[in-house]
PDB file of C-alpha atoms in Angstrom:
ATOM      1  CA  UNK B   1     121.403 102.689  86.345  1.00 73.00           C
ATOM      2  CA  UNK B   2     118.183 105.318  86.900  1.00 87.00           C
ATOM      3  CA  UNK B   3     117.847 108.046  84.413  1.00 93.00           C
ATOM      4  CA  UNK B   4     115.293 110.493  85.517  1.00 96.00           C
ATOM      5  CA  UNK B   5     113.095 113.256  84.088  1.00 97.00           C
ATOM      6  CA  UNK B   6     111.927 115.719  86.604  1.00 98.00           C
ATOM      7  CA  UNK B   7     108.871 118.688  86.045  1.00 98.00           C
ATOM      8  CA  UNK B   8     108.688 121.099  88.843  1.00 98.00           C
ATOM      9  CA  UNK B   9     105.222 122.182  89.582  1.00 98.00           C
ATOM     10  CA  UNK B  10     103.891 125.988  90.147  1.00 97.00           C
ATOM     11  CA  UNK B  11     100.630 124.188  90.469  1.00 97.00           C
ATOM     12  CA  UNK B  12      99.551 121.311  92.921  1.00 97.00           C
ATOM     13  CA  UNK B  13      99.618 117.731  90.498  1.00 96.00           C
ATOM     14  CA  UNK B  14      95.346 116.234  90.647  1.00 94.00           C
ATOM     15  CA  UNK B  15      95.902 114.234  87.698  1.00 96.00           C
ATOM     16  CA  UNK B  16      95.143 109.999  88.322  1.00 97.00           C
ATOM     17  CA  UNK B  17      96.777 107.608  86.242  1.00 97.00           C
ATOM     18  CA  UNK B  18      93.260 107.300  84.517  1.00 97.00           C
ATOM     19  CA  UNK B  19      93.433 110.959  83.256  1.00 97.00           C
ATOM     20  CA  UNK B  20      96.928 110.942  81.835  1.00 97.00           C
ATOM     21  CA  UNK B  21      96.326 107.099  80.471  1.00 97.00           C
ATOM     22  CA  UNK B  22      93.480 109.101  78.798  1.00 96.00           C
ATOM     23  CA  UNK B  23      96.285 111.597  76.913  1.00 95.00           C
ATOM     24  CA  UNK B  24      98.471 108.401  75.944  1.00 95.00           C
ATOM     25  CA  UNK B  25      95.702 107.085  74.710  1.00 94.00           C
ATOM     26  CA  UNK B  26      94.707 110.321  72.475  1.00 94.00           C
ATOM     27  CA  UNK B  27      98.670 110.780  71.588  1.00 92.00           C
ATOM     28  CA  UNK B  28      99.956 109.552  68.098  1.00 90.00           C
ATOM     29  CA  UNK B  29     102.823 107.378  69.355  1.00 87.00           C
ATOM     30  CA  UNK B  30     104.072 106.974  65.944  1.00 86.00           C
ATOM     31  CA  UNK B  31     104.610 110.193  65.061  1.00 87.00           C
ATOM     32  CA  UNK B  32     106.441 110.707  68.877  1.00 88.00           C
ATOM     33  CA  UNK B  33     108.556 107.860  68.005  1.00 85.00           C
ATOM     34  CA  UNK B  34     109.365 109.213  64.755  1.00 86.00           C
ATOM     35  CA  UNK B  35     110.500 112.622  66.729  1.00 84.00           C
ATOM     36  CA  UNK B  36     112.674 110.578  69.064  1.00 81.00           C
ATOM     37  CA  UNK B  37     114.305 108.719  66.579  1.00 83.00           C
ATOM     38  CA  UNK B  38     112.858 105.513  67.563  1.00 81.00           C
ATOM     39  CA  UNK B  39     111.927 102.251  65.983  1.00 79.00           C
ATOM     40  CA  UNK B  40     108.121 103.193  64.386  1.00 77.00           C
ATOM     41  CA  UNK B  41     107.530  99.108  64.641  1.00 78.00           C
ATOM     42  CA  UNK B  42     107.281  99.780  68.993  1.00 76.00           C
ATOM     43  CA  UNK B  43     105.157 101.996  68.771  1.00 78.00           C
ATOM     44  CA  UNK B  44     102.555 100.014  66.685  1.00 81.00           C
ATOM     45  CA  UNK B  45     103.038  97.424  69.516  1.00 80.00           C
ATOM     46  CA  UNK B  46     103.421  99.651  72.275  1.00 83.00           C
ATOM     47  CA  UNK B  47     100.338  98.760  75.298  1.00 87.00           C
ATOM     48  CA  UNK B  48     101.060 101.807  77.273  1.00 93.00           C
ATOM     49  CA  UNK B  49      99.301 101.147  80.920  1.00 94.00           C
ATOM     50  CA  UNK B  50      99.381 102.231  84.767  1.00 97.00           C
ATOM     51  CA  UNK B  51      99.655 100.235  87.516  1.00 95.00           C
ATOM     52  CA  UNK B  52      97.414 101.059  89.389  1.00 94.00           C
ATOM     53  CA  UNK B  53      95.247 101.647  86.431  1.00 92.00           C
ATOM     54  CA  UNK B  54      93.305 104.103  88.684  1.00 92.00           C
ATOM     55  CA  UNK B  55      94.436 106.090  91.470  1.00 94.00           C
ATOM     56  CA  UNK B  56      97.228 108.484  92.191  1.00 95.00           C
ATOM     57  CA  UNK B  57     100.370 109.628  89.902  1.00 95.00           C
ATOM     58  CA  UNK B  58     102.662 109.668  92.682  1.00 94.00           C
ATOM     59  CA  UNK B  59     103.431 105.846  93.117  1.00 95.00           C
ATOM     60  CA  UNK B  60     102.621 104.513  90.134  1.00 97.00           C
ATOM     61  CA  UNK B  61     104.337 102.609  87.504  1.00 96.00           C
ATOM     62  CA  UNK B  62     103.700 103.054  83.462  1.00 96.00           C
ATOM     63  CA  UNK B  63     104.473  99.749  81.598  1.00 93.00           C
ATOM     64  CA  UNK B  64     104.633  99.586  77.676  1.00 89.00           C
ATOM     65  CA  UNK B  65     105.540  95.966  76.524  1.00 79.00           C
ATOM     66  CA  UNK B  66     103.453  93.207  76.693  1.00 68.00           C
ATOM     67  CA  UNK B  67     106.878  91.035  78.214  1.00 70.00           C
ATOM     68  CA  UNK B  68     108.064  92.313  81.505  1.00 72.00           C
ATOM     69  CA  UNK B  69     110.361  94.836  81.775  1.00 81.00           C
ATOM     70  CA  UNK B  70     111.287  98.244  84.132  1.00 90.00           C
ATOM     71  CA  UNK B  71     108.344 100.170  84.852  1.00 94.00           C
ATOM     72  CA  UNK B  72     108.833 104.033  84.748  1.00 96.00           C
ATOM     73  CA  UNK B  73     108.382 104.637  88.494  1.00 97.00           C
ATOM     74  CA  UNK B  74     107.038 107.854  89.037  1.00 98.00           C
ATOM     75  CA  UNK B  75     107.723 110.149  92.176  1.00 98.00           C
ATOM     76  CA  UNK B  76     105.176 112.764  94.041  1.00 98.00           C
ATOM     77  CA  UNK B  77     107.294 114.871  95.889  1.00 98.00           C
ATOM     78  CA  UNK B  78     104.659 117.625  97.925  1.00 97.00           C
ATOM     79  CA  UNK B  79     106.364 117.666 101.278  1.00 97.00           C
ATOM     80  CA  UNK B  80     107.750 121.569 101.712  1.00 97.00           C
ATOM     81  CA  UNK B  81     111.243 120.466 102.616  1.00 98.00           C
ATOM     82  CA  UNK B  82     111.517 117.614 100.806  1.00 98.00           C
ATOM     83  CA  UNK B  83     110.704 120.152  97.625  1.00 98.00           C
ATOM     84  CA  UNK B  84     112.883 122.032  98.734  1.00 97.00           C
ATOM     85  CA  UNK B  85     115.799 119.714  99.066  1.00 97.00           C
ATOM     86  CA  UNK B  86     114.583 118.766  95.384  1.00 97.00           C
ATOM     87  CA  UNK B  87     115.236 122.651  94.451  1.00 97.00           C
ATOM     88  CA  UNK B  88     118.594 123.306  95.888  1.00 96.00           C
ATOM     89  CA  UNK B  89     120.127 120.197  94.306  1.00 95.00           C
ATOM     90  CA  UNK B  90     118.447 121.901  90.992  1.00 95.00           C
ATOM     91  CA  UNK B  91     119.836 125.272  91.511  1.00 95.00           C
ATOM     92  CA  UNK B  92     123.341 123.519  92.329  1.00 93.00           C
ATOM     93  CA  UNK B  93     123.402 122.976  88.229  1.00 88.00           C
ATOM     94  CA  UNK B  94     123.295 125.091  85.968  1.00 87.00           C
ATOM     95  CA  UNK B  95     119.720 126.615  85.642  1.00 94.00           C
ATOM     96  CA  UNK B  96     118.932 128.824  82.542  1.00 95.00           C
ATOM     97  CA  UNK B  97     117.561 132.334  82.701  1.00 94.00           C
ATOM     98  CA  UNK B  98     113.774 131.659  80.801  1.00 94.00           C
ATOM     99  CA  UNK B  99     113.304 128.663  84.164  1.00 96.00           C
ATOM    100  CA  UNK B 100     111.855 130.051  87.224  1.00 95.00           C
ATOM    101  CA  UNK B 101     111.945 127.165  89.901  1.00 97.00           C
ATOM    102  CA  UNK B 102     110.064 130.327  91.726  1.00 95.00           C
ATOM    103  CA  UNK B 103     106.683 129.528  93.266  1.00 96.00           C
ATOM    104  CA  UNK B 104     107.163 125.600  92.736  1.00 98.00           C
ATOM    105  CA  UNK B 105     105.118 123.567  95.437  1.00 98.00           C
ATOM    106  CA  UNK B 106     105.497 119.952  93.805  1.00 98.00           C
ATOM    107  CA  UNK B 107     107.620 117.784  92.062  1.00 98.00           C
ATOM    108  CA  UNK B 108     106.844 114.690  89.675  1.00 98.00           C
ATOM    109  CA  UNK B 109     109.917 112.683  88.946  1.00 98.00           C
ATOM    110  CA  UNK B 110     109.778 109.825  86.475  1.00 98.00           C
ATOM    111  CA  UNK B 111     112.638 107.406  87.415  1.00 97.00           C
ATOM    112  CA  UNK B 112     113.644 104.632  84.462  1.00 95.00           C
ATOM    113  CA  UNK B 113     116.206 101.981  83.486  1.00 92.00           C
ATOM    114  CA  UNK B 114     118.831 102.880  80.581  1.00 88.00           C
ATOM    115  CA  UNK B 115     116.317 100.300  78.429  1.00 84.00           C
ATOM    116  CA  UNK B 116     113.931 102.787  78.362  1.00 85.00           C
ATOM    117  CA  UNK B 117     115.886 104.899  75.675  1.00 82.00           C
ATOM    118  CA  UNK B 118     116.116 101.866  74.159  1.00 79.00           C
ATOM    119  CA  UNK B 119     112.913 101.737  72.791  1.00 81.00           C
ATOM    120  CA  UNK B 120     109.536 103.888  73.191  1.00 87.00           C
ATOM    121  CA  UNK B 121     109.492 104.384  77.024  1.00 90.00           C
ATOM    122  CA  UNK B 122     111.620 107.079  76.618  1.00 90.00           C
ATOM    123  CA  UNK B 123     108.727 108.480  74.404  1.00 91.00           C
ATOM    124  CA  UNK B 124     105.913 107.642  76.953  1.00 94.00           C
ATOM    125  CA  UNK B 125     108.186 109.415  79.471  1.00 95.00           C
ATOM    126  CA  UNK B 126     108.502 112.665  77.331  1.00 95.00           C
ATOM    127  CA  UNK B 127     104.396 112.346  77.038  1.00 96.00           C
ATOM    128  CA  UNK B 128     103.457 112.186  80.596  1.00 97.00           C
ATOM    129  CA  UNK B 129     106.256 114.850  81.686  1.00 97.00           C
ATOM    130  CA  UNK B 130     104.270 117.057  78.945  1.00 96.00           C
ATOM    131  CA  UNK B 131     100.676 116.289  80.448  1.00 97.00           C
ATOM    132  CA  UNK B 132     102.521 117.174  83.755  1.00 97.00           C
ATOM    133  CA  UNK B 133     104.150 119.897  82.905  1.00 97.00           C
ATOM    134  CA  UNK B 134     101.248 121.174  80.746  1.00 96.00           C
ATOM    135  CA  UNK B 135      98.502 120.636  83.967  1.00 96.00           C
ATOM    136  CA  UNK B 136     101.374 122.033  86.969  1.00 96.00           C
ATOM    137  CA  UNK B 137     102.636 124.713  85.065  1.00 93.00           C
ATOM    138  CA  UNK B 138     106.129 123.111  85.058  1.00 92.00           C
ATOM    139  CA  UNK B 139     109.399 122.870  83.908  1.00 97.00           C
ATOM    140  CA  UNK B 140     111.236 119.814  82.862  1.00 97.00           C
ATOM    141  CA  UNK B 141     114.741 118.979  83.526  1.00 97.00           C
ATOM    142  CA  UNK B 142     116.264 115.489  82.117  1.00 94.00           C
ATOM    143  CA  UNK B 143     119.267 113.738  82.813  1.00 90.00           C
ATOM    144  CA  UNK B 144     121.807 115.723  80.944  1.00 90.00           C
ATOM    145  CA  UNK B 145     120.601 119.223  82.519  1.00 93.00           C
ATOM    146  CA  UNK B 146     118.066 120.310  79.255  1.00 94.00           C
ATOM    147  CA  UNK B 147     115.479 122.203  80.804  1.00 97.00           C
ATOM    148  CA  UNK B 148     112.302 122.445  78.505  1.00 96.00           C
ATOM    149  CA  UNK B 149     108.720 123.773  79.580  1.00 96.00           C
ATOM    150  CA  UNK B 150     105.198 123.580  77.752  1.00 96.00           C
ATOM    151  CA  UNK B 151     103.723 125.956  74.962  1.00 94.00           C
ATOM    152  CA  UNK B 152     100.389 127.757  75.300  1.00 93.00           C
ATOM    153  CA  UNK B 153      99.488 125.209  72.678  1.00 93.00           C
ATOM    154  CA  UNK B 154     100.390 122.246  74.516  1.00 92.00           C
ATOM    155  CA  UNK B 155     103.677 121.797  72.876  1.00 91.00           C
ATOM    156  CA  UNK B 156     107.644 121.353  74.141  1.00 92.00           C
ATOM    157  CA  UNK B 157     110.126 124.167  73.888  1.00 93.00           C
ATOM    158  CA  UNK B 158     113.478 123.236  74.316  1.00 88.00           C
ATOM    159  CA  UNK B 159     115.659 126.073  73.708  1.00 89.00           C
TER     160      UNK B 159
END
């Protein structure tokens, strides 16, 4: 089963796997994993990496184990009906006031197996929706209809 994490985009989405494998890089994993209430000993062993390791967003796939396991596919949607399609089934659920799906032109998706909150892909997820988010001028929605957006500072809000 695909569980997905979705940031709509006020802004259009340059970043390359090679600038948000940059932010993983920089991020303290153990501290994220600590926040997500996962196992401190994966991150220590976590090898975040894109494949491709340099090119587009849209299309790639973030791995985090050194055995093989579901990548975190993640989706480019910038085709005007397409986003749009992507923003009515949004608006179907129930949207809180503070989002404004207003002005949105793109749409990153991040598409991963049930594993993934399993162990720290779940974290990497969070992490890349946030460098998203943070870049686009996004919100996030997850799987059980949380909507959360991005801080001045570069942190989450969740209300």
């Amino acid at each position: 089963m695909a569980c997905w994490l979705t940031v709509y985009c006020k802004r259009p989405c340059v970043l390359s796997t090679r600038d948000v494998q940059r932010e993983l890089d920089r991020a303290d994993l153990l501290t994220l994993a600590e926040a997500h209430d996962v196992d401190e000993a994966l991150a220590e062993t976590a090898e975040p990496r894109f494949e491709p390791e340099d090119g587009p967003l849209g299309g790639a796939d973030l791995l985090w184990r050194a055995v093989p396991q579901r990548p975190i596919q993640i989706h480019h949607w910038t085709d005007p009906a397409r986003v749009t399609e992507e923003l009515d089934e949004a608006r179907e659920r129930d949207v809180p006031e503070y989002v404004d799906l207003g002005g949105t032109v793109e749409i990153l998706a991040l598409e991963m197996g049930i594993s993934a909150y399993e162990d720290l892909g779940i974290v990497l997820a969070w992490e890349v929706a946030r460098v998203i988010a943070q870049a686009c001028g996004g919100f996030t929605r997850d799987d059980d209809d949380r909507w959360s957006y991005v801080d001045a500072n570069g942190g989450w809000v969740h209300p």
